[in-house]
XYZ file of C-alpha atoms in Angstrom:
360
model
C -13.546 41.163 -19.274
C -13.891 40.378 -15.567
C -10.894 40.291 -13.252
C -11.243 36.503 -12.819
C -11.334 35.946 -16.582
C -8.292 38.165 -17.075
C -6.416 36.300 -14.348
C -7.240 32.944 -15.935
C -6.093 34.193 -19.327
C -2.801 35.413 -17.858
C -2.265 32.083 -16.130
C -2.959 30.219 -19.378
C -0.437 32.438 -21.167
C 2.103 31.820 -18.391
C 1.524 28.085 -18.747
C 2.208 28.238 -22.482
C 5.390 30.255 -21.947
C 6.649 27.768 -19.355
C 5.915 24.783 -21.576
C 7.796 26.329 -24.496
C 10.639 27.303 -22.172
C 10.894 23.742 -20.908
C 11.150 22.561 -24.515
C 14.112 24.889 -25.011
C 15.881 23.511 -21.941
C 15.057 19.913 -22.920
C 16.685 20.655 -26.283
C 19.882 21.696 -24.484
C 19.680 18.500 -22.416
C 19.276 16.525 -25.641
C 22.516 17.925 -27.070
C 24.297 17.378 -23.747
C 23.267 13.712 -23.823
C 24.517 13.495 -27.407
C 27.869 14.862 -26.223
C 27.886 12.288 -23.405
C 27.497 9.431 -25.878
C 30.009 10.929 -28.330
C 32.754 11.455 -25.758
C 31.930 8.092 -24.183
C 32.542 6.398 -27.537
C 36.159 7.560 -27.417
C 36.996 5.351 -24.476
C 39.651 2.794 -25.422
C 38.792 0.489 -22.546
C 37.773 -3.050 -23.479
C 34.115 -3.328 -22.575
C 31.454 -5.996 -22.778
C 32.793 -7.499 -25.985
C 36.051 -8.359 -24.246
C 34.155 -9.700 -21.258
C 32.053 -11.929 -23.498
C 35.056 -13.323 -25.332
C 36.981 -14.033 -22.126
C 36.240 -15.728 -18.801
C 33.177 -14.254 -17.141
C 34.054 -11.851 -14.373
C 37.798 -12.187 -14.987
C 40.017 -9.374 -13.834
C 39.219 -6.171 -12.034
C 37.726 -2.936 -13.258
C 40.514 -1.079 -15.094
C 41.335 2.593 -14.894
C 40.720 4.915 -17.799
C 43.548 7.219 -18.797
C 42.047 10.598 -19.726
C 45.021 12.676 -20.742
C 48.163 14.510 -19.729
C 47.878 17.624 -17.562
C 51.089 19.395 -16.545
C 53.127 16.220 -16.753
C 50.603 14.207 -14.771
C 47.945 11.809 -15.942
C 44.296 12.353 -15.081
C 42.772 8.990 -14.230
C 39.143 8.078 -13.795
C 38.151 4.805 -12.194
C 35.981 2.728 -14.465
C 32.578 2.146 -12.842
C 32.280 -1.223 -11.179
C 30.295 -3.723 -13.168
C 27.716 -6.002 -11.664
C 27.158 -9.409 -13.167
C 23.767 -11.029 -13.057
C 23.155 -14.537 -14.156
C 20.481 -17.166 -14.074
C 20.349 -20.805 -14.999
C 21.002 -21.176 -18.699
C 21.811 -17.491 -19.253
C 25.008 -15.636 -20.064
C 27.097 -14.238 -17.224
C 27.774 -10.805 -18.699
C 28.896 -7.623 -16.939
C 26.982 -4.389 -17.232
C 28.479 -1.804 -19.562
C 30.100 1.356 -18.179
C 27.194 3.583 -19.200
C 26.757 6.256 -21.848
C 29.861 8.120 -20.597
C 31.979 5.058 -21.358
C 34.103 5.644 -18.255
C 35.546 8.876 -19.695
C 35.789 12.096 -17.719
C 34.335 14.297 -20.476
C 31.507 11.872 -21.137
C 30.613 11.788 -17.455
C 30.779 15.582 -17.242
C 28.397 16.037 -20.162
C 26.106 13.391 -18.690
C 25.917 15.305 -15.429
C 25.218 18.510 -17.331
C 22.434 16.733 -19.238
C 20.836 15.510 -16.016
C 21.091 18.988 -14.478
C 19.398 20.517 -17.513
C 16.717 17.831 -17.356
C 16.032 18.771 -13.729
C 15.661 22.436 -14.699
C 13.395 21.581 -17.647
C 11.295 19.323 -15.416
C 10.811 22.123 -12.869
C 9.827 24.597 -15.595
C 7.440 22.115 -17.228
C 5.860 21.238 -13.888
C 5.324 24.951 -13.340
C 3.550 25.090 -16.703
C 1.258 22.228 -15.695
C 0.440 23.913 -12.377
C -0.258 27.221 -14.141
C -2.602 25.417 -16.525
C -4.432 23.893 -13.560
C -4.794 27.297 -11.937
C -6.098 28.830 -15.156
C -8.890 26.254 -15.492
C -9.392 25.777 -11.725
C -9.443 21.984 -12.011
C -7.163 19.012 -12.586
C -4.907 19.796 -15.591
C -5.764 16.704 -17.594
C -9.206 17.277 -19.028
C -8.147 16.924 -22.689
C -5.328 15.416 -24.738
C -3.156 18.537 -24.593
C -3.278 18.657 -20.819
C -2.851 14.892 -20.538
C 0.223 15.034 -22.797
C 2.065 17.788 -20.948
C 1.302 16.112 -17.620
C 2.277 12.662 -18.915
C 5.750 13.768 -20.024
C 6.228 15.662 -16.751
C 5.478 12.524 -14.747
C 7.734 10.393 -16.996
C 10.675 12.722 -16.387
C 9.837 12.858 -12.683
C 9.878 9.051 -12.453
C 13.263 8.983 -14.204
C 14.704 11.570 -11.815
C 13.377 9.663 -8.812
C 15.229 6.563 -10.011
C 18.401 8.641 -10.290
C 17.914 10.004 -6.772
C 17.562 6.409 -5.587
C 20.970 5.794 -7.210
C 19.633 3.411 -9.822
C 21.779 2.904 -12.918
C 19.326 4.434 -15.394
C 21.188 7.350 -16.983
C 21.220 5.355 -20.213
C 17.495 6.205 -20.490
C 18.237 9.928 -20.591
C 18.721 10.488 -24.332
C 15.666 8.470 -25.385
C 13.556 10.023 -22.631
C 14.423 13.616 -23.543
C 13.843 12.854 -27.237
C 10.426 11.379 -26.467
C 9.483 14.318 -24.241
C 10.375 16.781 -27.002
C 8.237 14.830 -29.474
C 5.380 14.643 -26.977
C 5.472 18.366 -26.238
C 5.894 19.184 -29.921
C 2.741 17.246 -30.814
C 0.900 18.670 -27.815
C 1.656 22.314 -28.617
C 1.144 22.105 -32.389
C -1.615 19.528 -32.904
C -3.361 18.827 -29.611
C -3.436 22.306 -28.108
C -6.784 23.638 -26.902
C -7.562 26.826 -24.992
C -8.259 26.649 -21.287
C -11.867 25.674 -20.761
C -14.171 23.919 -18.337
C -15.177 20.290 -18.642
C -18.437 18.669 -19.579
C -20.671 18.021 -16.527
C -19.862 14.286 -16.390
C -16.224 15.073 -15.602
C -16.931 17.380 -12.664
C -15.972 14.889 -9.996
C -13.171 14.212 -7.525
C -12.691 10.964 -9.465
C -11.023 13.089 -12.173
C -8.121 13.602 -9.788
C -7.999 9.949 -8.798
C -8.742 8.026 -12.005
C -6.880 10.122 -14.573
C -3.879 10.858 -12.356
C -3.280 7.137 -11.818
C -3.663 6.535 -15.555
C -0.971 9.155 -16.227
C 1.385 7.648 -13.656
C 0.868 4.165 -15.105
C 1.501 5.341 -18.650
C 4.677 7.189 -17.661
C 6.103 4.184 -15.817
C 4.996 1.759 -18.541
C 6.947 3.989 -20.952
C 10.152 3.571 -18.935
C 9.587 -0.180 -18.929
C 9.052 -0.150 -22.705
C 12.346 1.707 -23.245
C 14.160 -0.885 -21.156
C 12.464 -3.701 -23.078
C 13.353 -2.232 -26.468
C 16.995 -1.752 -25.510
C 17.023 -5.271 -24.073
C 16.147 -6.681 -27.490
C 19.019 -4.799 -29.149
C 21.486 -5.681 -26.406
C 20.434 -9.336 -26.392
C 21.005 -9.582 -30.156
C 24.415 -7.975 -29.671
C 25.402 -10.435 -26.961
C 24.129 -13.391 -29.008
C 26.180 -12.322 -32.006
C 29.377 -12.102 -29.978
C 28.668 -15.354 -28.131
C 28.257 -17.108 -31.500
C 31.580 -15.809 -32.770
C 30.198 -12.921 -34.827
C 31.640 -9.448 -35.095
C 29.223 -6.597 -34.320
C 29.367 -3.451 -36.409
C 31.174 -0.330 -35.298
C 27.982 1.378 -34.123
C 26.934 -1.629 -32.037
C 30.370 -1.924 -30.489
C 30.383 1.769 -29.675
C 26.852 2.069 -28.286
C 25.365 -1.240 -27.225
C 28.335 -2.408 -25.191
C 27.919 0.621 -22.920
C 24.401 -0.416 -21.942
C 23.614 -2.660 -18.986
C 23.719 -6.376 -19.747
C 20.662 -7.869 -21.435
C 19.808 -9.688 -18.222
C 19.910 -6.407 -16.289
C 17.702 -4.627 -18.822
C 15.251 -7.519 -18.821
C 15.068 -7.483 -15.013
C 14.649 -3.698 -14.944
C 11.725 -3.788 -17.379
C 10.027 -6.646 -15.576
C 10.271 -4.972 -12.175
C 8.993 -1.659 -13.550
C 5.980 -3.273 -15.238
C 5.232 -5.547 -12.295
C 5.390 -2.639 -9.844
C 2.895 -0.460 -11.727
C 0.496 -3.193 -12.866
C -1.535 -3.149 -9.602
C -1.953 0.617 -10.036
C -3.277 0.076 -13.562
C -5.744 -2.405 -12.112
C -6.853 0.247 -9.639
C -7.155 2.762 -12.506
C -9.700 0.544 -14.275
C -11.617 -0.096 -11.052
C -11.665 3.637 -10.242
C -12.924 4.374 -13.755
C -15.741 1.859 -13.332
C -16.789 3.435 -10.042
C -16.728 6.893 -11.623
C -18.798 5.607 -14.564
C -21.357 4.304 -12.107
C -21.645 7.740 -10.520
C -21.667 9.681 -13.811
C -23.633 7.419 -16.147
C -25.461 5.032 -13.870
C -23.550 1.942 -15.005
C -20.139 0.565 -14.081
C -19.223 -0.965 -17.439
C -20.694 -0.265 -20.855
C -18.098 -1.552 -23.318
C -17.197 1.969 -24.361
C -14.093 1.959 -26.653
C -11.905 3.488 -23.927
C -13.106 0.921 -21.418
C -12.516 -1.917 -23.858
C -8.974 -0.860 -24.710
C -8.126 -0.218 -21.077
C -9.161 -3.804 -20.392
C -7.219 -5.073 -23.425
C -4.140 -3.275 -22.098
C -4.674 -4.858 -18.694
C -4.962 -8.322 -20.270
C -1.820 -7.748 -22.343
C 0.265 -6.793 -19.318
C -1.256 -9.648 -17.317
C -0.183 -12.062 -20.075
C 3.310 -10.588 -20.003
C 3.647 -10.979 -16.238
C 2.258 -14.504 -16.444
C 4.690 -15.311 -19.254
C 7.587 -14.118 -17.121
C 6.532 -16.606 -14.467
C 6.746 -19.378 -17.077
C 10.308 -20.483 -17.816
C 9.676 -21.078 -21.496
C 8.488 -17.493 -22.035
C 11.306 -15.528 -20.440
C 13.559 -13.325 -22.506
C 12.685 -12.189 -26.013
C 9.234 -13.790 -26.201
C 8.136 -12.035 -23.025
C 9.736 -8.806 -24.250
C 7.606 -8.874 -27.402
C 4.524 -9.242 -25.199
C 5.616 -6.239 -23.126
C 5.985 -4.076 -26.239
C 2.591 -5.226 -27.539
C 1.069 -4.299 -24.167
C 2.589 -0.820 -24.288
C 1.383 -0.494 -27.874
C -2.132 -1.200 -26.582
C -1.704 1.577 -24.030
C -0.571 4.010 -26.742
C -3.520 3.143 -28.959
C -5.840 3.502 -25.993
C -4.561 7.051 -25.608
C -4.036 8.330 -29.156
C -6.087 5.995 -31.343
C -9.234 5.792 -29.250
C -9.243 9.497 -28.366
C -8.726 10.738 -31.927
C -10.316 8.140 -34.210
C -13.046 6.514 -32.127
C -16.191 8.178 -30.804
C -17.506 7.265 -27.389
C -18.396 8.597 -23.970
C -14.701 9.264 -23.342
C -14.365 11.562 -26.375
C -12.950 14.545 -24.576
C -9.839 14.901 -26.755
C -10.506 18.514 -27.649
C -8.898 18.150 -31.104
């Protein structure tokens, strides 16, 4: 074995070790987020339910009594809530977050975020090692795409935290999804380091596929916000109509941001990345012209990329139409993300075409 081949093999092994190590740290982050939600559920502070049943915005943010320490009481200020309202909508305050305003919940949440940062750094190192082992962009097959996709999704989440956005409620679902993604990648989608078919030897691999990964990761965050919006909206509707939510709903859903906030978050996320998805399709067409001598050939991947674009375009158009705001638009957003998922998993695994580079 040549020195170069041995070096590549060692780098590939290092990449695998780093990916598995990141999974271990993500698992610790998962349990830390669980602890955050559990300790947050013990808060006795009246939350969104009380706000819904009383005058909107009445009162000031109360203090949370944590416990007695040496004859003194440890007090944690409840996070300020921000109300958002629009014509014809409920004026509901945002929930206090997964920590529920409790000291222990907040502590475990911070630990979870710290562990997520460590896992992200380790996973990113694994992606870089994979790139060095194959001496190309590390997204030439489904395994490489998957490990890079989850890395970018976590990176986008951490960037939002750095920008002081109220998104820590995404943490538990994000870490769970990343563990599932890496689990499938390492057990089902894994392929040894190898070079690409000649058609993929192009600088467009860096441009086209990288933008597709970024779009998918951000679309995922928008889909999480949309899904939670549907649950939170049902919760608020039930209370507004005089119903009594179950214990689980009262413990979990009332700690989330208001439905209006979740809806706005999802819309802004999807609207921000939609132009990049448009560029992804255009870049793919240009690359196809260079590689295959035609810009568009109705290949299954091309078709489903366009279907995804149309679905998100319909969603954004629906949001601009008053009659399609709220739940109807949310269903469109989830359908659009479902199209993106099928474009990735379904087309790559079950459909044969010029883009069949899944390696599984």
